[in-house]
mmCIF file of C-alpha atoms in Angstrom:
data_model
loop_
_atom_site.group_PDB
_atom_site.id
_atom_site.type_symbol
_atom_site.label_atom_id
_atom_site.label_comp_id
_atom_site.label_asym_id
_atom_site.label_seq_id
_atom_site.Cartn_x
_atom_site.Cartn_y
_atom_site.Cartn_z
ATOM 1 C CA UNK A 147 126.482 115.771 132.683
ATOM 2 C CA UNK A 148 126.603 117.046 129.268
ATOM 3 C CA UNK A 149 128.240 113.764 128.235
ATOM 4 C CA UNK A 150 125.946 111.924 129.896
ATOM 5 C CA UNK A 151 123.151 114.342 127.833
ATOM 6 C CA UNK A 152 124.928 113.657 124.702
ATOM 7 C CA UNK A 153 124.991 110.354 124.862
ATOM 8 C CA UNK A 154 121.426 109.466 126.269
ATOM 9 C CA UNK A 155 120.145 111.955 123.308
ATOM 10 C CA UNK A 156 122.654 110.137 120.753
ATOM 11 C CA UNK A 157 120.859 106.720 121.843
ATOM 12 C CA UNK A 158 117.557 107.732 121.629
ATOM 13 C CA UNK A 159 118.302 109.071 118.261
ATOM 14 C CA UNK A 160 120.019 105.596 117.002
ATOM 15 C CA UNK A 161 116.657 104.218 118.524
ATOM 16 C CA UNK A 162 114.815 106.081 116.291
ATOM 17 C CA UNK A 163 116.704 105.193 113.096
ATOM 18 C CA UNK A 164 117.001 101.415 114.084
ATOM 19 C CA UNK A 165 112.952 101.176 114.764
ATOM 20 C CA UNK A 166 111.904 103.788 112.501
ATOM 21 C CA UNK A 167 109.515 101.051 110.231
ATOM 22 C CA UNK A 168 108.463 99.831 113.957
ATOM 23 C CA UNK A 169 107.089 103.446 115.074
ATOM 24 C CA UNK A 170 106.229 105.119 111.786
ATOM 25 C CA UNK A 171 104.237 108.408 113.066
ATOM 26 C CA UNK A 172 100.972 110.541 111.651
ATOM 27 C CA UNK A 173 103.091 113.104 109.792
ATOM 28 C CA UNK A 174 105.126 109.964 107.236
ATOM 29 C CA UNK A 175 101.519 108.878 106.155
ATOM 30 C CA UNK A 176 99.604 109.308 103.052
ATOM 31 C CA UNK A 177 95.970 109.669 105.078
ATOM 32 C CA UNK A 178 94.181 108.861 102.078
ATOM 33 C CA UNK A 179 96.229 105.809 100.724
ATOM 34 C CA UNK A 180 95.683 104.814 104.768
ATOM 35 C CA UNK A 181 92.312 105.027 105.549
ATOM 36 C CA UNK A 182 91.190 103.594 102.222
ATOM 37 C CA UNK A 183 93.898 100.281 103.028
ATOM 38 C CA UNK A 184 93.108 100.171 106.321
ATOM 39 C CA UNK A 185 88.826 99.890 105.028
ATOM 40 C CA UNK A 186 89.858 97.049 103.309
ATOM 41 C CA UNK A 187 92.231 95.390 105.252
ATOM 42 C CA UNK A 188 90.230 95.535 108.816
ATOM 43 C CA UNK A 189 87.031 94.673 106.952
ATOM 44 C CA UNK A 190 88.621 91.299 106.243
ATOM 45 C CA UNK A 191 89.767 91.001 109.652
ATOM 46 C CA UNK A 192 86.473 91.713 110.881
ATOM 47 C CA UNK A 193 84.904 89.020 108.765
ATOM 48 C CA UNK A 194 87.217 86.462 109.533
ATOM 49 C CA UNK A 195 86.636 87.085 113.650
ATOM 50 C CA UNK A 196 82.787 88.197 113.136
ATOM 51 C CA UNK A 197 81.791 84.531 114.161
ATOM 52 C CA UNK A 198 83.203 84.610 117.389
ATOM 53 C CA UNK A 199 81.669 87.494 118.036
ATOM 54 C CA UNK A 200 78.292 86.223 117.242
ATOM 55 C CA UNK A 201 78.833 83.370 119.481
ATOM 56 C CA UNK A 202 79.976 85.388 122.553
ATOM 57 C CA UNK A 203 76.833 87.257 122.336
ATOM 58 C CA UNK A 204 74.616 84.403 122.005
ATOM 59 C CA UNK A 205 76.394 82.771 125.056
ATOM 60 C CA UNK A 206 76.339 86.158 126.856
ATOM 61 C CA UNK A 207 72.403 87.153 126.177
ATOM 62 C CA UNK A 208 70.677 83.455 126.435
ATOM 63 C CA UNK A 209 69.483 81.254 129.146
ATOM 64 C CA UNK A 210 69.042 77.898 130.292
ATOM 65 C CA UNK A 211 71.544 75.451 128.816
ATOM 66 C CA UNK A 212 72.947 77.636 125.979
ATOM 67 C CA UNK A 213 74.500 79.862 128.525
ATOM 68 C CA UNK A 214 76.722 76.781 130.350
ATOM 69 C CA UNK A 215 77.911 75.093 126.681
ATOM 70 C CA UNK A 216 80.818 75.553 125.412
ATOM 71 C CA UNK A 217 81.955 78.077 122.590
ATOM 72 C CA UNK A 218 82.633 75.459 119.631
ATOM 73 C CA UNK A 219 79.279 73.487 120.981
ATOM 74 C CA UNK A 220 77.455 76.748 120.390
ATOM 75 C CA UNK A 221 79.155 77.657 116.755
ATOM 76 C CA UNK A 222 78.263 73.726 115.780
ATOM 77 C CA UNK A 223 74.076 74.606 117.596
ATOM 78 C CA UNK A 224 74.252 77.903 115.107
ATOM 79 C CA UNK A 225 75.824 75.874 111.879
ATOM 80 C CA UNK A 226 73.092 72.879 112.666
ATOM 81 C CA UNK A 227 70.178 75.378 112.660
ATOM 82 C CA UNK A 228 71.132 78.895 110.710
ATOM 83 C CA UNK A 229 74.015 76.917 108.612
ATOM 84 C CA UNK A 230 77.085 79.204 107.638
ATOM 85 C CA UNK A 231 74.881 82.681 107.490
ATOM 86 C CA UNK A 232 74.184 82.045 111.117
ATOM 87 C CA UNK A 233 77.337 82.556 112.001
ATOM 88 C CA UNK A 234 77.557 86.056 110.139
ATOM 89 C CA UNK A 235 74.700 87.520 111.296
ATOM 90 C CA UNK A 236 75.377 91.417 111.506
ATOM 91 C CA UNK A 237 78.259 91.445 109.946
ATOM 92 C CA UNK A 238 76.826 93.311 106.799
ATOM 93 C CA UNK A 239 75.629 96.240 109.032
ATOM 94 C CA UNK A 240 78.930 96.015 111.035
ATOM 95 C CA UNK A 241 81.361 95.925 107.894
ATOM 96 C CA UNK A 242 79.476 98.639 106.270
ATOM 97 C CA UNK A 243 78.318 100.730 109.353
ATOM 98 C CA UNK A 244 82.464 100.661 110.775
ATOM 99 C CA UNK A 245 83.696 102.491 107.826
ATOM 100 C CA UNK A 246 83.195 106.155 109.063
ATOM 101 C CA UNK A 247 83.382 105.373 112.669
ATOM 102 C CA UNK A 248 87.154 103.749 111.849
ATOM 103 C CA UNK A 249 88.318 106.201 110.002
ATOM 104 C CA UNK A 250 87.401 108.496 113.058
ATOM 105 C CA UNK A 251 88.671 106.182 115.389
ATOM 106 C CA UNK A 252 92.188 105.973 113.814
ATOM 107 C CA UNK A 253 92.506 109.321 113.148
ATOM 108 C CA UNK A 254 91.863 110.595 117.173
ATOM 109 C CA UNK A 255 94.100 107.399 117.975
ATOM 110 C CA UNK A 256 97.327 108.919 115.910
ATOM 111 C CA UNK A 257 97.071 112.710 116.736
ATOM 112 C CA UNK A 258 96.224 112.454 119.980
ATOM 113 C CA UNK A 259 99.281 109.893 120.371
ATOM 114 C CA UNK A 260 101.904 111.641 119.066
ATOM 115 C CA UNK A 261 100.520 115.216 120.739
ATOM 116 C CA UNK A 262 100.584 112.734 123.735
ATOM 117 C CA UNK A 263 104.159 111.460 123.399
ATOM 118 C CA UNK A 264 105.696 114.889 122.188
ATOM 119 C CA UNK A 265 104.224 117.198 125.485
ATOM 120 C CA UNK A 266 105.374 113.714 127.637
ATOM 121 C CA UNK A 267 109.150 115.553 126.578
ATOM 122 C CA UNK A 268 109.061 117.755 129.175
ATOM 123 C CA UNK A 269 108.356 115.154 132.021
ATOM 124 C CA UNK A 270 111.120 113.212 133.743
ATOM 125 C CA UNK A 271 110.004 109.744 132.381
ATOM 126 C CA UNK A 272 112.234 106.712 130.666
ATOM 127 C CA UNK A 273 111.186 106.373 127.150
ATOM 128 C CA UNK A 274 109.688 102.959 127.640
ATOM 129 C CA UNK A 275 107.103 104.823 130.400
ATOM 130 C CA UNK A 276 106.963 107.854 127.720
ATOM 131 C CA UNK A 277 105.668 105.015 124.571
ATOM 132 C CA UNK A 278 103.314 103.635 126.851
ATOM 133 C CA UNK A 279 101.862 106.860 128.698
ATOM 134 C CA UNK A 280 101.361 108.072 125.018
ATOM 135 C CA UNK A 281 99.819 105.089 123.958
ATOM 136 C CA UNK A 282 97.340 105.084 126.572
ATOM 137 C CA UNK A 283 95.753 108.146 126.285
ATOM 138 C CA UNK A 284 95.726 107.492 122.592
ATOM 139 C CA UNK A 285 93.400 104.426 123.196
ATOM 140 C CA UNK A 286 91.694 106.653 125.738
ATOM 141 C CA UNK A 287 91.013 109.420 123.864
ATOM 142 C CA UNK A 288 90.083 107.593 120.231
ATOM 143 C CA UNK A 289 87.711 104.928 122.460
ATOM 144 C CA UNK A 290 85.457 108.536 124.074
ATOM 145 C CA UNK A 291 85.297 110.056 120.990
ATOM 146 C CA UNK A 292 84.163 107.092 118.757
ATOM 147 C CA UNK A 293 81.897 105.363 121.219
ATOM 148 C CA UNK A 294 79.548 108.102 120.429
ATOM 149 C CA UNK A 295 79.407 106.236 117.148
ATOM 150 C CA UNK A 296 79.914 103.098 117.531
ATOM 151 C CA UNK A 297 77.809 102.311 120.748
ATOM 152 C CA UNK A 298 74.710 102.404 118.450
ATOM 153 C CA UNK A 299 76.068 100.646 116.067
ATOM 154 C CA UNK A 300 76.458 97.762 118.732
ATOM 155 C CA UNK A 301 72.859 97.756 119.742
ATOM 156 C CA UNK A 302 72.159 97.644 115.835
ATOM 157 C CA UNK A 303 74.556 94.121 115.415
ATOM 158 C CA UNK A 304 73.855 92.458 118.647
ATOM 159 C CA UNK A 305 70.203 92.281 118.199
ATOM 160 C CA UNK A 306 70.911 90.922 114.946
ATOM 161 C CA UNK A 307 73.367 88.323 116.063
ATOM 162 C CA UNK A 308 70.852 87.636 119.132
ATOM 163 C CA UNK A 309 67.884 87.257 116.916
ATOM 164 C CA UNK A 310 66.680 83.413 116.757
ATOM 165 C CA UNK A 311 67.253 82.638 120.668
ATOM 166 C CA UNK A 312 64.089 82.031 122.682
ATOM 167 C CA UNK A 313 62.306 85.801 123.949
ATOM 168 C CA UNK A 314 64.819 87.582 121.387
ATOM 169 C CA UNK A 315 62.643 89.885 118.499
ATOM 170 C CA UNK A 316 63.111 89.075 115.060
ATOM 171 C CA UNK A 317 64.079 91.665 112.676
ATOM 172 C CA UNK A 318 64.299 92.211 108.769
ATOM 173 C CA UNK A 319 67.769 94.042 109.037
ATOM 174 C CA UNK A 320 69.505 97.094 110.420
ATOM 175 C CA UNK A 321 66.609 100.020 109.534
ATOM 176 C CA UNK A 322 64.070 97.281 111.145
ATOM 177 C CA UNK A 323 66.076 97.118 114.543
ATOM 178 C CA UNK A 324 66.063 100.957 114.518
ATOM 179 C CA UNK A 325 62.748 101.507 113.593
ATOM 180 C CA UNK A 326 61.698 98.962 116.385
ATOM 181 C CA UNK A 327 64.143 100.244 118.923
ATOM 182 C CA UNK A 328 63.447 104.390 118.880
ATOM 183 C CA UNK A 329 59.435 103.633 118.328
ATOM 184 C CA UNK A 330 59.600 101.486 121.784
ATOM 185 C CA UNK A 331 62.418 103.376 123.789
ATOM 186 C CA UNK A 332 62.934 106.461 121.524
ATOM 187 C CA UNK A 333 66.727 107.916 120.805
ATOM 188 C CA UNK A 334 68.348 106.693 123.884
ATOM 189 C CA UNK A 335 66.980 102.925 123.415
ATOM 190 C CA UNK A 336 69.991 103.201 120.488
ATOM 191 C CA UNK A 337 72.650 104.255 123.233
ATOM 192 C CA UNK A 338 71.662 101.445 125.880
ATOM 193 C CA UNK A 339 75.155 100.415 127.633
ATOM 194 C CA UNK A 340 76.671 104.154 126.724
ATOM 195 C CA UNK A 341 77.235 104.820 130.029
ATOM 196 C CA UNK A 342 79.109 101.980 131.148
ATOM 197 C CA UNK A 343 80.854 101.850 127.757
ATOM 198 C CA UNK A 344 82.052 104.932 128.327
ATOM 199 C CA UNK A 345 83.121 104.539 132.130
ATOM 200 C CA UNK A 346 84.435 100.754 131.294
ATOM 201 C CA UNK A 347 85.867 100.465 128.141
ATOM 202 C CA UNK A 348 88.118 103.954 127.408
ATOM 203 C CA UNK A 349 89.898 102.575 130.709
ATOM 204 C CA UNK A 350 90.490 99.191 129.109
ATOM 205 C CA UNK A 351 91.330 100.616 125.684
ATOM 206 C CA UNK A 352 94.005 102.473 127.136
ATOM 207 C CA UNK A 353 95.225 99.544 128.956
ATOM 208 C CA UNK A 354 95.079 97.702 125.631
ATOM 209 C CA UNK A 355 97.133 100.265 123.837
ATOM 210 C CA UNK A 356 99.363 101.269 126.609
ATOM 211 C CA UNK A 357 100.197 97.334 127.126
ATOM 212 C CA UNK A 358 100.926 97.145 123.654
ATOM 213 C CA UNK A 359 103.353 100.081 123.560
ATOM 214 C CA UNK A 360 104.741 98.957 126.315
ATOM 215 C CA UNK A 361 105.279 95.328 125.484
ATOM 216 C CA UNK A 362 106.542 96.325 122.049
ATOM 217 C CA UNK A 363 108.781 98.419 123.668
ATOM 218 C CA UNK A 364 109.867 96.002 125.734
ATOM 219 C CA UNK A 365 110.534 93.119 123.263
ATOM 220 C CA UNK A 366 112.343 95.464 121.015
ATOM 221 C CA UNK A 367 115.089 96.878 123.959
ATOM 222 C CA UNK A 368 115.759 92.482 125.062
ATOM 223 C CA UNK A 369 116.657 91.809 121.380
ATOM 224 C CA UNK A 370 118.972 94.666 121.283
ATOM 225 C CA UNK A 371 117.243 97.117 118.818
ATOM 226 C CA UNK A 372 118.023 100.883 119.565
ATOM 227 C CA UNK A 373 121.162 100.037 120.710
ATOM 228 C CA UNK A 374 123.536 99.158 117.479
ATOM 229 C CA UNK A 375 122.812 102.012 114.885
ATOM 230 C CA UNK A 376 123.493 99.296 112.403
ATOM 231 C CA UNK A 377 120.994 96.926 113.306
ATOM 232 C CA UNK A 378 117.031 97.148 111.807
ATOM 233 C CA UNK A 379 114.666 94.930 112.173
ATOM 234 C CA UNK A 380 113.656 92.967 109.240
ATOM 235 C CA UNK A 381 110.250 92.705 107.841
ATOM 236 C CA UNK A 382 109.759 89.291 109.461
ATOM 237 C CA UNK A 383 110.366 90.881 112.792
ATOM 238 C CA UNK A 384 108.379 93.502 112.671
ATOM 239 C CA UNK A 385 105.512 90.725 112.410
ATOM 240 C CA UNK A 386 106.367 88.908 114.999
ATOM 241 C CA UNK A 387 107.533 91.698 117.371
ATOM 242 C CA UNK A 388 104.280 93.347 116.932
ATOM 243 C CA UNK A 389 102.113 90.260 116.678
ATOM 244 C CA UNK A 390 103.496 88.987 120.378
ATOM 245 C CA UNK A 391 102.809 92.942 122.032
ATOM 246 C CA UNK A 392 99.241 92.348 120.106
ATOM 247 C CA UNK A 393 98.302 89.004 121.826
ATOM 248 C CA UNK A 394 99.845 90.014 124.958
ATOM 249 C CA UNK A 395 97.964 92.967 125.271
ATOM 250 C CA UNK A 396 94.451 91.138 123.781
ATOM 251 C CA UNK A 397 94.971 88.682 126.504
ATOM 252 C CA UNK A 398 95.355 90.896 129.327
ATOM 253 C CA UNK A 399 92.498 93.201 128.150
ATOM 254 C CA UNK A 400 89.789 89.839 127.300
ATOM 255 C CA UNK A 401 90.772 89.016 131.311
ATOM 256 C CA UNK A 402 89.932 92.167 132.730
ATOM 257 C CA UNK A 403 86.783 93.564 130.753
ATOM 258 C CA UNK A 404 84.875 90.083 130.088
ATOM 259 C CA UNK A 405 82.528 90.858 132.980
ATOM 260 C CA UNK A 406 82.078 94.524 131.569
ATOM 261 C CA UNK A 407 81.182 93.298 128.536
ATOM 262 C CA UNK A 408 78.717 90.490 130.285
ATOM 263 C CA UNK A 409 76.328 92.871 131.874
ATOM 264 C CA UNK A 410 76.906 95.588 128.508
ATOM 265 C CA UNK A 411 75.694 93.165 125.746
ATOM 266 C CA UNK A 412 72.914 92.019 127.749
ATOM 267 C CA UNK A 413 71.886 95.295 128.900
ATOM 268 C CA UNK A 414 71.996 96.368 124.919
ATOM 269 C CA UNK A 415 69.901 93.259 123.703
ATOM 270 C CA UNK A 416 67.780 92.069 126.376
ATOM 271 C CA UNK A 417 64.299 93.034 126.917
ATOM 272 C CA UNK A 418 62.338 90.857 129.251
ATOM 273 C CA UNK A 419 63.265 92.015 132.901
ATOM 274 C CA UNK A 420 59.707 93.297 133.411
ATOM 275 C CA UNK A 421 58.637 96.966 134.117
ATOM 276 C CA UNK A 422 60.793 99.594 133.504
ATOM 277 C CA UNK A 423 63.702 100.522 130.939
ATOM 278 C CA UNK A 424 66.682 98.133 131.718
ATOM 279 C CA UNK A 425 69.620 99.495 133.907
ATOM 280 C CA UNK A 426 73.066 98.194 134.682
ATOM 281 C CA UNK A 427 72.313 97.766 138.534
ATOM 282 C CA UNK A 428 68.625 95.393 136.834
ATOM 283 C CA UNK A 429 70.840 93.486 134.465
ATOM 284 C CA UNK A 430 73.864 92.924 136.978
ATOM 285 C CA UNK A 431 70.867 91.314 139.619
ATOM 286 C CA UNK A 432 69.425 89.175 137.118
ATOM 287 C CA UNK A 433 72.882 87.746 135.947
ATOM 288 C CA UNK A 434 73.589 87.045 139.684
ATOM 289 C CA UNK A 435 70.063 85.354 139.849
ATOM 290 C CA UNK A 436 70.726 83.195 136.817
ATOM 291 C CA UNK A 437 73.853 82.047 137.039
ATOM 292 C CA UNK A 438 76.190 83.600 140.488
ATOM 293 C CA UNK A 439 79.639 85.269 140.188
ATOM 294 C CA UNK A 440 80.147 83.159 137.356
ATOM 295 C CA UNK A 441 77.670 84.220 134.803
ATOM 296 C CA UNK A 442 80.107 87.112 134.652
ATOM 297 C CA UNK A 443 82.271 85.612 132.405
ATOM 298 C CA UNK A 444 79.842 84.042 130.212
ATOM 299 C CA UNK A 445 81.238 83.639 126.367
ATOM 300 C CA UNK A 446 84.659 83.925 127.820
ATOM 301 C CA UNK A 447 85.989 81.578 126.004
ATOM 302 C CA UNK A 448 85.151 83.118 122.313
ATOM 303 C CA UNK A 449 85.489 86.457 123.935
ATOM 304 C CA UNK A 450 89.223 85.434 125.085
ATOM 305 C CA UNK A 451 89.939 83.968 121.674
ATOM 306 C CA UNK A 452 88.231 86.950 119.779
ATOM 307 C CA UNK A 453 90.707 89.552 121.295
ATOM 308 C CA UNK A 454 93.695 87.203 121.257
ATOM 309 C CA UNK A 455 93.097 87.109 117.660
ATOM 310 C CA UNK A 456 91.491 90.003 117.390
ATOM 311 C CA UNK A 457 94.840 91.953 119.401
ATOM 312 C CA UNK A 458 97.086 90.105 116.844
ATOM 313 C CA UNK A 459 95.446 90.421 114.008
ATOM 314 C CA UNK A 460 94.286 94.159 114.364
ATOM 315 C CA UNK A 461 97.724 95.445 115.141
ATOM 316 C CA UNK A 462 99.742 93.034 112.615
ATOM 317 C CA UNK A 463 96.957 94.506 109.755
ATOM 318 C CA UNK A 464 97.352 97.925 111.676
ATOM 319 C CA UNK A 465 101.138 98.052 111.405
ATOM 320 C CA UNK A 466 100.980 96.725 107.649
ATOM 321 C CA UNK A 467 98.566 99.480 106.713
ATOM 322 C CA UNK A 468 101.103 102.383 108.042
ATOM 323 C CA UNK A 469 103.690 100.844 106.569
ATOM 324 C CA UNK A 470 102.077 100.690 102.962
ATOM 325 C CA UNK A 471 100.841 104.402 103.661
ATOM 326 C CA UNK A 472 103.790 106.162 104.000
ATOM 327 C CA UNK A 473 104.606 109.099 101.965
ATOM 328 C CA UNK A 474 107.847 108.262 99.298
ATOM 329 C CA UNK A 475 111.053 110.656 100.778
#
């Protein structure tokens, strides 16, 4: 048996020399040089992606014939009539208003991970289960903690993006949606779709980030990494490694939550469902009215593209960003 322990501790060790660029942990970064990267490095992910969102919402939130075209027939409606700013509507107050709530987010997301993976020691679990129980209540944890931030913030872009379509308000910016929003509904008009955000999304985000870990995992162990002490991965690898877990794991997630997300964007932007402050049981009824089971996954098309590219693209730029943060030995 102690062989056996010898050896199983010998090849997780080799594992952790062979992958140690591939799972680079809290304590090896620079926080400073990797929140102020990872600023500018997801802010030009977010504006390259920020059109899909915009279209998903408009999809998700309209009526009539808008609702049943498809995504790239909606992005050419929004170029015809709004030309190229149309399609970046919000993204100012979404670029600007992330910053703090990111740097939040990504900080919960790392401690709470490796807390998570090191107390997951003293459970009888493979080290494949152990990356991907760790991982999970990372995305867990970070997606409670931040939506207190960020669900506002939501409200704030969607009615932006939504702005233009017929029985949407018009608004001069940001302080205009807020001033127009707590006058009418007061604080909690700012935190419409909290609730199920909370009870919806922190599930999928730690499927999201457990599926990644796992994946990564995965991939890693089938092309015989963690094995020979003398193989590493190469920087080209890492990419593509990380990039396949990432779209993997956006795929799976844009599946399961698109109906979520449905009934919480409308809920967040939509006004006209008569007396009464909207409610997720109101908005669910009215989607079934409109449009049957299927009005569910309205925008899923963008929305499945957006976290494809958005899982591949985050995690790639993610990855990058630890990688240029860590501290010199």
């Amino acid at each position: 048996m102690a062989a056996a322990a010898a050896a199983e501790t010998s090849e997780a060790s080799t594992a952790g020399l062979a992958l140690a660029e591939a799972n680079i942990n809290w304590q090896r970064l620079d926080k400073t040089r990797f929140h102020v990267i990872g600023a500018i490095l997801f802010t030009a992910q977010q504006g390259v992606l920020h059109p899909t969102a915009v279209v998903k919402t408009r999809m998700q939130v309209a009526e009539g014939g808008l609702s049943h075209m498809s995504g790239f027939s909606v992005f050419r409606r929004i170029l015809r009539s709004d030309g190229i700013p149309g399609a970046f509507r919000g993204f100012g107050t979404s670029a600007v208003g992330a910053l703090p709530g990111r740097v939040f987010a990504l900080t919960s997301l790392e401690v709470s991970k490796e807390m998570a993976f090191k107390y997951s020691e003293h459970f009888d679990m493979s080290e494949a289960s152990r990356i991907a129980v760790a991982n999970g209540i990372a995305g867990l944890v970070s997606s409670i903690f931040s939506s207190a931030y960020f669900v506002p913030l939501d409200v704030i872009c969607q009615r932006l993006m939504a702005q233009g379509l017929p029985g949407m308000a018009t608004y001069r910016g940001p302080f205009d949606v807020i001033s127009k929003v707590v006058r009418t509904e007061g604080l909690r008009g700012l935190y419409r779709g909290f609730g199920i955000t909370m009870l919806t999304q922190s599930p999928a985000s730690a499927l999201w980030w457990s599926a990644y870990g796992g994946a990564q995992h995965a991939i890693w162990r089938s092309l015989g990494y963690g094995i020979d002490s003398q193989k590493k991965p190469s920087q080209s690898e890492l990419v593509v490694v990380q990039a396949t877990a990432g779209t993997i794991a956006g795929a799976c997630s844009s599946i399961i939550t698109t109906p979520i997300d449905t009934i919480k964007t409308r809920l967040q932007v939509m006004d006209n469902y008569g007396r009464g402050r909207p409610s997720v049981m109101k908005t669910t009824r009215v989607l079934l009215e409109e449009d049957g089971w299927r009005g569910f996954y309205r925008g899923f098309g963008p929305r499945f593209l957006n976290m494809s590219l958005w899982g591949t693209s985050m995690i790639v730029t993610y990855e990058l960003i630890k990688r240029l943060s860590v501290k010199p030995e």
